[in-house]
Short mmCIF file of C-alpha atoms and ligand atoms in Angstrom, two decimals:
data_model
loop_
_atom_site.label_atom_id
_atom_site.label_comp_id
_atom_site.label_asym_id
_atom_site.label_seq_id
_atom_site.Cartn_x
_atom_site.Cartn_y
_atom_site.Cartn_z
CA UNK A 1 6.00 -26.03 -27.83
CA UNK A 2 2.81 -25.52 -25.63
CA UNK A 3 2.15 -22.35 -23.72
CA UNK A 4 2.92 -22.26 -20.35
CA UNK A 5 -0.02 -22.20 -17.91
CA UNK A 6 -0.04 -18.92 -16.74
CA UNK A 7 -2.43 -17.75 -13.58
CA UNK A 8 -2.88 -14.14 -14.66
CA UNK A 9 -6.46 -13.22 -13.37
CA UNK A 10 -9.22 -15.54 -12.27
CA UNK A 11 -11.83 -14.75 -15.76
CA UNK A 12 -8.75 -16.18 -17.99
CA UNK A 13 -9.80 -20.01 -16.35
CA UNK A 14 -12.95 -22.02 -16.81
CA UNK A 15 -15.22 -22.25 -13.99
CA UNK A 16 -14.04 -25.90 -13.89
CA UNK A 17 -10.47 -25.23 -13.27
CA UNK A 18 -11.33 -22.48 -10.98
CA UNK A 19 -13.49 -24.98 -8.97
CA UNK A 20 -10.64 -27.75 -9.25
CA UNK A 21 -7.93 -25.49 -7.77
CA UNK A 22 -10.50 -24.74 -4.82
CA UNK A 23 -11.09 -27.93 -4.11
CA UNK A 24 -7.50 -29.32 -4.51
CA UNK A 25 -6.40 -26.43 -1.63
CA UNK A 26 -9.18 -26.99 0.77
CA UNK A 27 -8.22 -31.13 0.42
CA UNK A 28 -4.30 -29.85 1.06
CA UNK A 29 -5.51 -27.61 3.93
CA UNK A 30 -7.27 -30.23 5.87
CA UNK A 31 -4.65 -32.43 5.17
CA UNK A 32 -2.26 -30.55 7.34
CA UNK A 33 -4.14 -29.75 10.01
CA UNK A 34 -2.24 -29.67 12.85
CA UNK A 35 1.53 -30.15 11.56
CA UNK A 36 4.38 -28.27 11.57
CA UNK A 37 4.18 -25.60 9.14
CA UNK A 38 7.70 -26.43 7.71
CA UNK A 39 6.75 -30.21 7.08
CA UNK A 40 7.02 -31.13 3.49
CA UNK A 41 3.86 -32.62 1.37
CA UNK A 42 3.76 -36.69 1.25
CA UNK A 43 5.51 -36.93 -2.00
CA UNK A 44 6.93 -33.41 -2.82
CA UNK A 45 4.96 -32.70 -5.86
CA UNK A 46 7.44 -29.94 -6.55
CA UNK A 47 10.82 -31.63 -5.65
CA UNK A 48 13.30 -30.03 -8.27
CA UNK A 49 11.01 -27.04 -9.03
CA UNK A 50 12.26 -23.44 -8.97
CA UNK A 51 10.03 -20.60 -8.32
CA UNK A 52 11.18 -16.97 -8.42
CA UNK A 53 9.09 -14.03 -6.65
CA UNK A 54 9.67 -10.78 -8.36
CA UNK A 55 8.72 -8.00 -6.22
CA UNK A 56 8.14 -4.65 -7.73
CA UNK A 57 6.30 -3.43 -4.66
CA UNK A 58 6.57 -4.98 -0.71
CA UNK A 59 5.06 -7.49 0.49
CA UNK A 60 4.47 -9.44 3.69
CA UNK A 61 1.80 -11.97 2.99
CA UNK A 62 2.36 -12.90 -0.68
CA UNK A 63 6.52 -13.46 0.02
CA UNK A 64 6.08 -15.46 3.30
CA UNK A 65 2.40 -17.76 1.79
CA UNK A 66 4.76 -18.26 -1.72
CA UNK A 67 8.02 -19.04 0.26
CA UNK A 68 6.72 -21.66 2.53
CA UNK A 69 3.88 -23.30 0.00
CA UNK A 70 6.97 -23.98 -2.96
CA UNK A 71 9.16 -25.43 0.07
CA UNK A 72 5.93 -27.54 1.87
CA UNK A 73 5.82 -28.74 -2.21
CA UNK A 74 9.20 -29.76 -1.65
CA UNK A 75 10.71 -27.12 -4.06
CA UNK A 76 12.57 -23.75 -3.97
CA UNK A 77 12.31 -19.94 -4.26
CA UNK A 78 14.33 -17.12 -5.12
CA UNK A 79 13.39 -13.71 -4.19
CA UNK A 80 13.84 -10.74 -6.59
CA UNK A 81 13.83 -7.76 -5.70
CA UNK A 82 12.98 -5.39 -8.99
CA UNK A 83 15.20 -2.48 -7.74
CA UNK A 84 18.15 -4.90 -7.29
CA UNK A 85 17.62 -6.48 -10.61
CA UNK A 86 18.94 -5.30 -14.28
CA UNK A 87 14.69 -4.16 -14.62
CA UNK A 88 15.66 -1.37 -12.01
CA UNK A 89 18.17 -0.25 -14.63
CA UNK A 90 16.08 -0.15 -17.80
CA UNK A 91 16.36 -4.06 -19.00
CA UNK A 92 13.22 -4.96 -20.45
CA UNK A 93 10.49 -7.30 -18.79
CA UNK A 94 10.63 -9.33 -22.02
CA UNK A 95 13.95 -9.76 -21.91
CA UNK A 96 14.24 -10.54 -17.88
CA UNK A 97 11.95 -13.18 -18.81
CA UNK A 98 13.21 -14.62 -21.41
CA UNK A 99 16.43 -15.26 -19.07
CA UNK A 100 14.51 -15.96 -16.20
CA UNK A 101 13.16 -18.58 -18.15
CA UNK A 102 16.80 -20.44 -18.67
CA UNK A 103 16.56 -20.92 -14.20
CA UNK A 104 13.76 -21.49 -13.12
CA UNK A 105 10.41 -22.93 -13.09
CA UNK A 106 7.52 -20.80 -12.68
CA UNK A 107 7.88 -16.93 -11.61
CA UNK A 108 5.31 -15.17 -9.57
CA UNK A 109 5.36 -10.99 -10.24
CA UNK A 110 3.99 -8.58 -7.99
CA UNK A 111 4.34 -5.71 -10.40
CA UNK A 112 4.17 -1.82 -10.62
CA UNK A 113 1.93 -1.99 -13.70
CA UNK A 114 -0.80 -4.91 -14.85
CA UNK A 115 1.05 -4.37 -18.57
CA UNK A 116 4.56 -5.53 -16.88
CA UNK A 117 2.76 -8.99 -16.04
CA UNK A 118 1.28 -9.57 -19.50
CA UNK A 119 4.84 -8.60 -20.81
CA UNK A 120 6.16 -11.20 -18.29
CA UNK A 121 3.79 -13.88 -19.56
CA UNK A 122 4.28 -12.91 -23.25
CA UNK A 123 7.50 -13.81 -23.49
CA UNK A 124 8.27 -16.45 -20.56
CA UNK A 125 8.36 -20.18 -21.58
CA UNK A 126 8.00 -21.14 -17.67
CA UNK A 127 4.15 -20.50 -16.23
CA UNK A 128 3.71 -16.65 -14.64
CA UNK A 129 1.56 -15.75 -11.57
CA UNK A 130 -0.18 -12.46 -10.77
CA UNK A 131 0.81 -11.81 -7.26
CA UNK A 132 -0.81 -8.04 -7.13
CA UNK A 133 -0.94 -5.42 -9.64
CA UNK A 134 -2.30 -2.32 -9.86
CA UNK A 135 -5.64 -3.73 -11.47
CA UNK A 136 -6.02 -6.75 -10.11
CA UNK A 137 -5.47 -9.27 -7.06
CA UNK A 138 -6.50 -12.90 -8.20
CA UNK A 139 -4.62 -14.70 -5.73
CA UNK A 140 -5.80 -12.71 -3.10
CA UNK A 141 -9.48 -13.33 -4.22
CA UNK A 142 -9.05 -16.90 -4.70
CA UNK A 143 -8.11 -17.22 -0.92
CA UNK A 144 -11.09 -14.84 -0.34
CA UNK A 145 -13.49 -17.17 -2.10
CA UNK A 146 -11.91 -20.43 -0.36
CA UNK A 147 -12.32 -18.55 3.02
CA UNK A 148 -15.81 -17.74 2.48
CA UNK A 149 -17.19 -20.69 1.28
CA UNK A 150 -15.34 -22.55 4.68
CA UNK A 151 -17.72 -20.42 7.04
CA UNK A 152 -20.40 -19.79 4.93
CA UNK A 153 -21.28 -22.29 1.88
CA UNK A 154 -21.03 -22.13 -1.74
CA UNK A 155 -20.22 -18.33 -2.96
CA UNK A 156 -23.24 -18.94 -6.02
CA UNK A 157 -25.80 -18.55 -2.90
CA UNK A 158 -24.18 -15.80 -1.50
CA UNK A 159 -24.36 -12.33 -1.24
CA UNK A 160 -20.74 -10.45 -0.97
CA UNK A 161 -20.85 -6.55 -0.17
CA UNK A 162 -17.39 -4.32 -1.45
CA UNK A 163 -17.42 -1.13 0.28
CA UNK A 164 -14.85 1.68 -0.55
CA UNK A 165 -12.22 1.99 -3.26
CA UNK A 166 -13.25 -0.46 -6.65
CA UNK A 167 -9.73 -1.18 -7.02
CA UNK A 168 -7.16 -4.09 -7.66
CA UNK A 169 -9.05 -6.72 -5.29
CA UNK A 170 -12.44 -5.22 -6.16
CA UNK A 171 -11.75 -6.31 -10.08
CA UNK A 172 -10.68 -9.79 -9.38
CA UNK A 173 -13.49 -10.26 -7.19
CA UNK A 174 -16.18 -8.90 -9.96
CA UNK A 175 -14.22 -11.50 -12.12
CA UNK A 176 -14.58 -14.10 -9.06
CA UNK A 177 -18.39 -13.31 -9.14
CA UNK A 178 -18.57 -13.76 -12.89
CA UNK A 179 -16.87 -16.97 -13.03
CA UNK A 180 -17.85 -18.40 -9.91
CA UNK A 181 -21.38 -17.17 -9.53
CA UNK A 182 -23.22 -15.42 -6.67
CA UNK A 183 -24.34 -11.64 -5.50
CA UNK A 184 -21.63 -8.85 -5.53
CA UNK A 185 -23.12 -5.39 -4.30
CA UNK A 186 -20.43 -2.77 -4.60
CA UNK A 187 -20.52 0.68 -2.56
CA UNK A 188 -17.90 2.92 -4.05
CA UNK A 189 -17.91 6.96 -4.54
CA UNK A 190 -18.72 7.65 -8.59
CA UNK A 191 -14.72 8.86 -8.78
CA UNK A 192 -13.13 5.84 -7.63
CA UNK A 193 -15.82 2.71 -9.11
CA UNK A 194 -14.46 -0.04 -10.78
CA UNK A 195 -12.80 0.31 -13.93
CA UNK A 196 -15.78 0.30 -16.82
CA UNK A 197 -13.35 -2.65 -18.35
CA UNK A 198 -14.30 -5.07 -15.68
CA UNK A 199 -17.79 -4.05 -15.40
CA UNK A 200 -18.82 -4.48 -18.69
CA UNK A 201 -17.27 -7.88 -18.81
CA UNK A 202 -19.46 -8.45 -15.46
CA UNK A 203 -22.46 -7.34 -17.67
CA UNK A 204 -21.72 -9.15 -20.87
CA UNK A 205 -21.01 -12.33 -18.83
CA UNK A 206 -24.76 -11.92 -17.30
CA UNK A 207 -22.95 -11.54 -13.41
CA UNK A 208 -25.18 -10.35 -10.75
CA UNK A 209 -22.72 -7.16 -9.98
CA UNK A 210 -24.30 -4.03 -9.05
CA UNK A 211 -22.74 -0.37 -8.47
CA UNK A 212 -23.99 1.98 -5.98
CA UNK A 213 -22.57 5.01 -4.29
CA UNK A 214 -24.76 3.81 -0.96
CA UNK A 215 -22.59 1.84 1.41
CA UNK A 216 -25.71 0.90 3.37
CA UNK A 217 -27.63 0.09 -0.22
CA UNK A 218 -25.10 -2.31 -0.79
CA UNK A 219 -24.47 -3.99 2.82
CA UNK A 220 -28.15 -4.37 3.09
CA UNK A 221 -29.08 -8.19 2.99
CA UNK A 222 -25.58 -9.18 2.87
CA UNK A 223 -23.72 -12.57 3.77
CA UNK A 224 -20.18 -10.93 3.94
CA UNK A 225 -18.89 -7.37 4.16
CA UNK A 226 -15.55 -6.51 2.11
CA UNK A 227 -13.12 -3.71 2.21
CA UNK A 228 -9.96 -2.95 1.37
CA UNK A 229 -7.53 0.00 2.02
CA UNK A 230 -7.92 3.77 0.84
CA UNK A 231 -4.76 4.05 -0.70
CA UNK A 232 -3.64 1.40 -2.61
CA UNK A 233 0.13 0.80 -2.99
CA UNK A 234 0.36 2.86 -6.47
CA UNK A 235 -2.35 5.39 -5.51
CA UNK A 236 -0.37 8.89 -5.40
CA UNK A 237 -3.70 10.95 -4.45
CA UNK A 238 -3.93 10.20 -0.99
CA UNK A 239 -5.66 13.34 0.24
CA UNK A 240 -8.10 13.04 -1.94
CA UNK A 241 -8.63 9.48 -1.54
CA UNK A 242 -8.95 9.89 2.30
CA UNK A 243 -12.11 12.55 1.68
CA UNK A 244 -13.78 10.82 -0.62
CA UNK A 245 -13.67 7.67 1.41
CA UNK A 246 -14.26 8.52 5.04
CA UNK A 247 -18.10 7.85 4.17
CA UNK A 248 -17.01 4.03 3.31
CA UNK A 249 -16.24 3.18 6.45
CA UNK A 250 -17.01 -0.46 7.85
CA UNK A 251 -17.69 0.06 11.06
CA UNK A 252 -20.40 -1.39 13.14
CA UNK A 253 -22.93 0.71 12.48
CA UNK A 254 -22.63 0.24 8.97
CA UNK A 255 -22.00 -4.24 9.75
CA UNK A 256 -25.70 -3.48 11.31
CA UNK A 257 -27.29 -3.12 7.92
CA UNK A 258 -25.42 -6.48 6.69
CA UNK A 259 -27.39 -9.90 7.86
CA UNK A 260 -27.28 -10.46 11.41
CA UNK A 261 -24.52 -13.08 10.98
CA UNK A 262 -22.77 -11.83 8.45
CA UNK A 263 -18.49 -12.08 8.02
CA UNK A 264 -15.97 -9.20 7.48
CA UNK A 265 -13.32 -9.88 5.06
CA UNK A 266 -10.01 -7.78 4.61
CA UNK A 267 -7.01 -8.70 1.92
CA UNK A 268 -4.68 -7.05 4.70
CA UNK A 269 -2.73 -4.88 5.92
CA UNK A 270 -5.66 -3.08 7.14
CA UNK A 271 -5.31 0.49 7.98
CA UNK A 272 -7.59 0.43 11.23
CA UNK A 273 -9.63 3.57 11.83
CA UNK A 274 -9.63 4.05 8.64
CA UNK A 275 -11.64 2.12 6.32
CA UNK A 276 -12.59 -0.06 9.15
CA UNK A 277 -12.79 -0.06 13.22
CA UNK A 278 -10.95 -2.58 15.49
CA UNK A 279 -14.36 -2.86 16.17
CA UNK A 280 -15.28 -4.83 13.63
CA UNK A 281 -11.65 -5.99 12.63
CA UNK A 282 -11.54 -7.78 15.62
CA UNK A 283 -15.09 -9.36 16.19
CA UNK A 284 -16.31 -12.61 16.15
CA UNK A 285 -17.22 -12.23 12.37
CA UNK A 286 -13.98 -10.98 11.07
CA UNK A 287 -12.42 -13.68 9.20
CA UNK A 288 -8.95 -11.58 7.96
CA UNK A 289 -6.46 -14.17 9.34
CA UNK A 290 -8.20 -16.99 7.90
CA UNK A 291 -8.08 -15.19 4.46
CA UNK A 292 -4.49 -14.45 4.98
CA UNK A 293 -3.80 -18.44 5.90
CA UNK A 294 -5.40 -19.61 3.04
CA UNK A 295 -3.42 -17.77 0.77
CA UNK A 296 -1.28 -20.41 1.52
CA UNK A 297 -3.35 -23.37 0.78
CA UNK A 298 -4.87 -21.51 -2.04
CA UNK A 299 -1.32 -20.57 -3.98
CA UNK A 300 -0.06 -23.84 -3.91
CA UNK A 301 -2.74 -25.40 -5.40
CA UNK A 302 -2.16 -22.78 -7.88
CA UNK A 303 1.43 -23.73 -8.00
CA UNK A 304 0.43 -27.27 -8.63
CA UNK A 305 -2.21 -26.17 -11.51
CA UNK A 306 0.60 -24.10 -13.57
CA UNK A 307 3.26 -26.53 -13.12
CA UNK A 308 0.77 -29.80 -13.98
CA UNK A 309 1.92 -31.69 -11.09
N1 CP B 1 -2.86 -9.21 0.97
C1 CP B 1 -1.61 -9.12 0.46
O1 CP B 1 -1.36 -9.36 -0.73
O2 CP B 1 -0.67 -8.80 1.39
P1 CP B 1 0.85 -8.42 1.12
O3 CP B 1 0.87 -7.08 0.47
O4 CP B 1 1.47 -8.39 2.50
O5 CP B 1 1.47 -9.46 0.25
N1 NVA B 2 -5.30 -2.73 -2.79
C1 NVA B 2 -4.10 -2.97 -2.04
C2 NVA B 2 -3.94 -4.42 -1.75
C3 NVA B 2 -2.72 -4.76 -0.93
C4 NVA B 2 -2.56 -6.23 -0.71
C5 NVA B 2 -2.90 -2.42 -2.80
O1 NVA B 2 -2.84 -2.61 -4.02
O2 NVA B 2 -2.04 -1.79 -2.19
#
């Protein structure tokens, strides 16, 4: 039997693929411009289909963008709960898979730990999607990268600046970078940089990534300003986190060292005031709702990849 097609993190695909699943979502997006959200694709490429959404952590955007893109597909969801499930209790992830994979489909995790996916995948016979962990956020970026290249052009001209924590969404987008090409500056204090993991697959691959502790260093020149929040959902050092980061804020003064047109991007939910002002949150270069939109458009082309229809 062949192994499922898992989406796990963006530098596990070709650039091809990666490229293909862009493409397929922007086609899908423009597509439905202007319909009801809750009208189904010509054809329902996913009629039948079962997806289930394990949750280990909440969730606003990746419930509600997976819920409606399986039913626009024309299939179904189920949402799990981990703390409701036999997993609260001590049943292992290979085993919830392994059931799992007698119901449904496909089965997109959020999950407490990155080694709970990779469990998840090892032992599921239906495809498995990273929807968050605590190292990385490919769907997320994918929808970043879509968004982007909408208002912008093609990523492998651009220059993207990370500012604050090198966390979850900071990984997948050094993996984005690698895979996809382009200029990622990132601004982070020494204590909280990227993991070296990521960054010496960056360096091996030959990806223009570059560290600094700077925030203005690594705005300056660029096409699109990125941060994310302070305290990420499995982050238990808050205080610290909070004075280490105030420096990292995006606010306009700091946008002023960025090109004179350049976007603001934001996974959400943002934490305003914190790392970044309403300011800039909610100026004319702040593209944070079309990022969360296309996590739509992006997912179920995703959904279309892993289950080859
Ligand atoms: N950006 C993101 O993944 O949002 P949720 O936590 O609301 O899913
Ligand atoms: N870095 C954040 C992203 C939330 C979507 C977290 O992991 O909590």
């Amino acid at each position: 039997m062949s192994s499922p097609k898992h989406f796990l993190d963006i530098a596990d695909l070709d650039t091809a693929t990666l490229s293909s699943i862009l493409s397929s979502a922007r086609a899908m997006k423009d597509r439905r411009k202007g319909l009801p959200k809750g009208l189904r694709e010509a054809g329902e490429p996913l009629k039948g289909r079962m997806l289930a959404l394990i949750f280990e952590r909440p969730s606003t955007r990746t419930r509600v963008s997976f819920e409606v893109g399986m039913r626009q597909l024309g299939g179904e969801t189920l949402v799990l709960t981990a703390n409701d499930m036999q997993l609260g209790r001590g049943e292992t992830i290979a085993d919830t898979a392994r059931v799992l994979s007698r119901y449904v489909d496909a089965i997109m995790i959020r999950a407490a730990r990155h080694s709970n996916l990779t469990e998840l995948a090892a032992a599921a016979s239906v495809p498995v999607i990273n929807g968050l962990t605590d190292l990385t956020h490919p769907c997320q970026v994918m929808a970043d990268v879509m968004t982007l290249e909408e208002h912008a052009g093609p990523l492998k001209d651009l220059t993207v600046s990370w500012v604050g924590d090198g966390n979850n969404v900071a990984a997948s987008w050094i993996q984005a970078v690698g895979m996809l090409g382009g200029r990622l500056r990132i601004a982070a204090p020494a204590e909280l940089a990227p993991a070296p993991g990521v960054m010496d697959w960056a360096r091996a691959r030959g990806a223009d990534v570059r560290l600094t502790t700077s925030p203005e260093e690594a705005v300056r020149g660029a096409d699109c300003v990125i941060t994310d929040a302070w305290v990420s959902m499995h982050d238990t050092d808050a205080a610290s986190r909070h004075n280490l980061l105030q420096p990292y804020q995006v606010n306009a003064r700091l946008m002023r060292h960025a090109k004179p047109d350049a976007r603001f991007m934001h996974c959400l939910p943002a934490h305003r005031g914190e790392e970044v002002t309403d300011e800039v949150m909610d100026s004319a270069s702040s593209l944070v709702f079309d990022e969360a939109e296309n996590r739509l458009h992006i997912q179920k082309s995703i959904l279309l990849h892993c289950l080859g229809a």
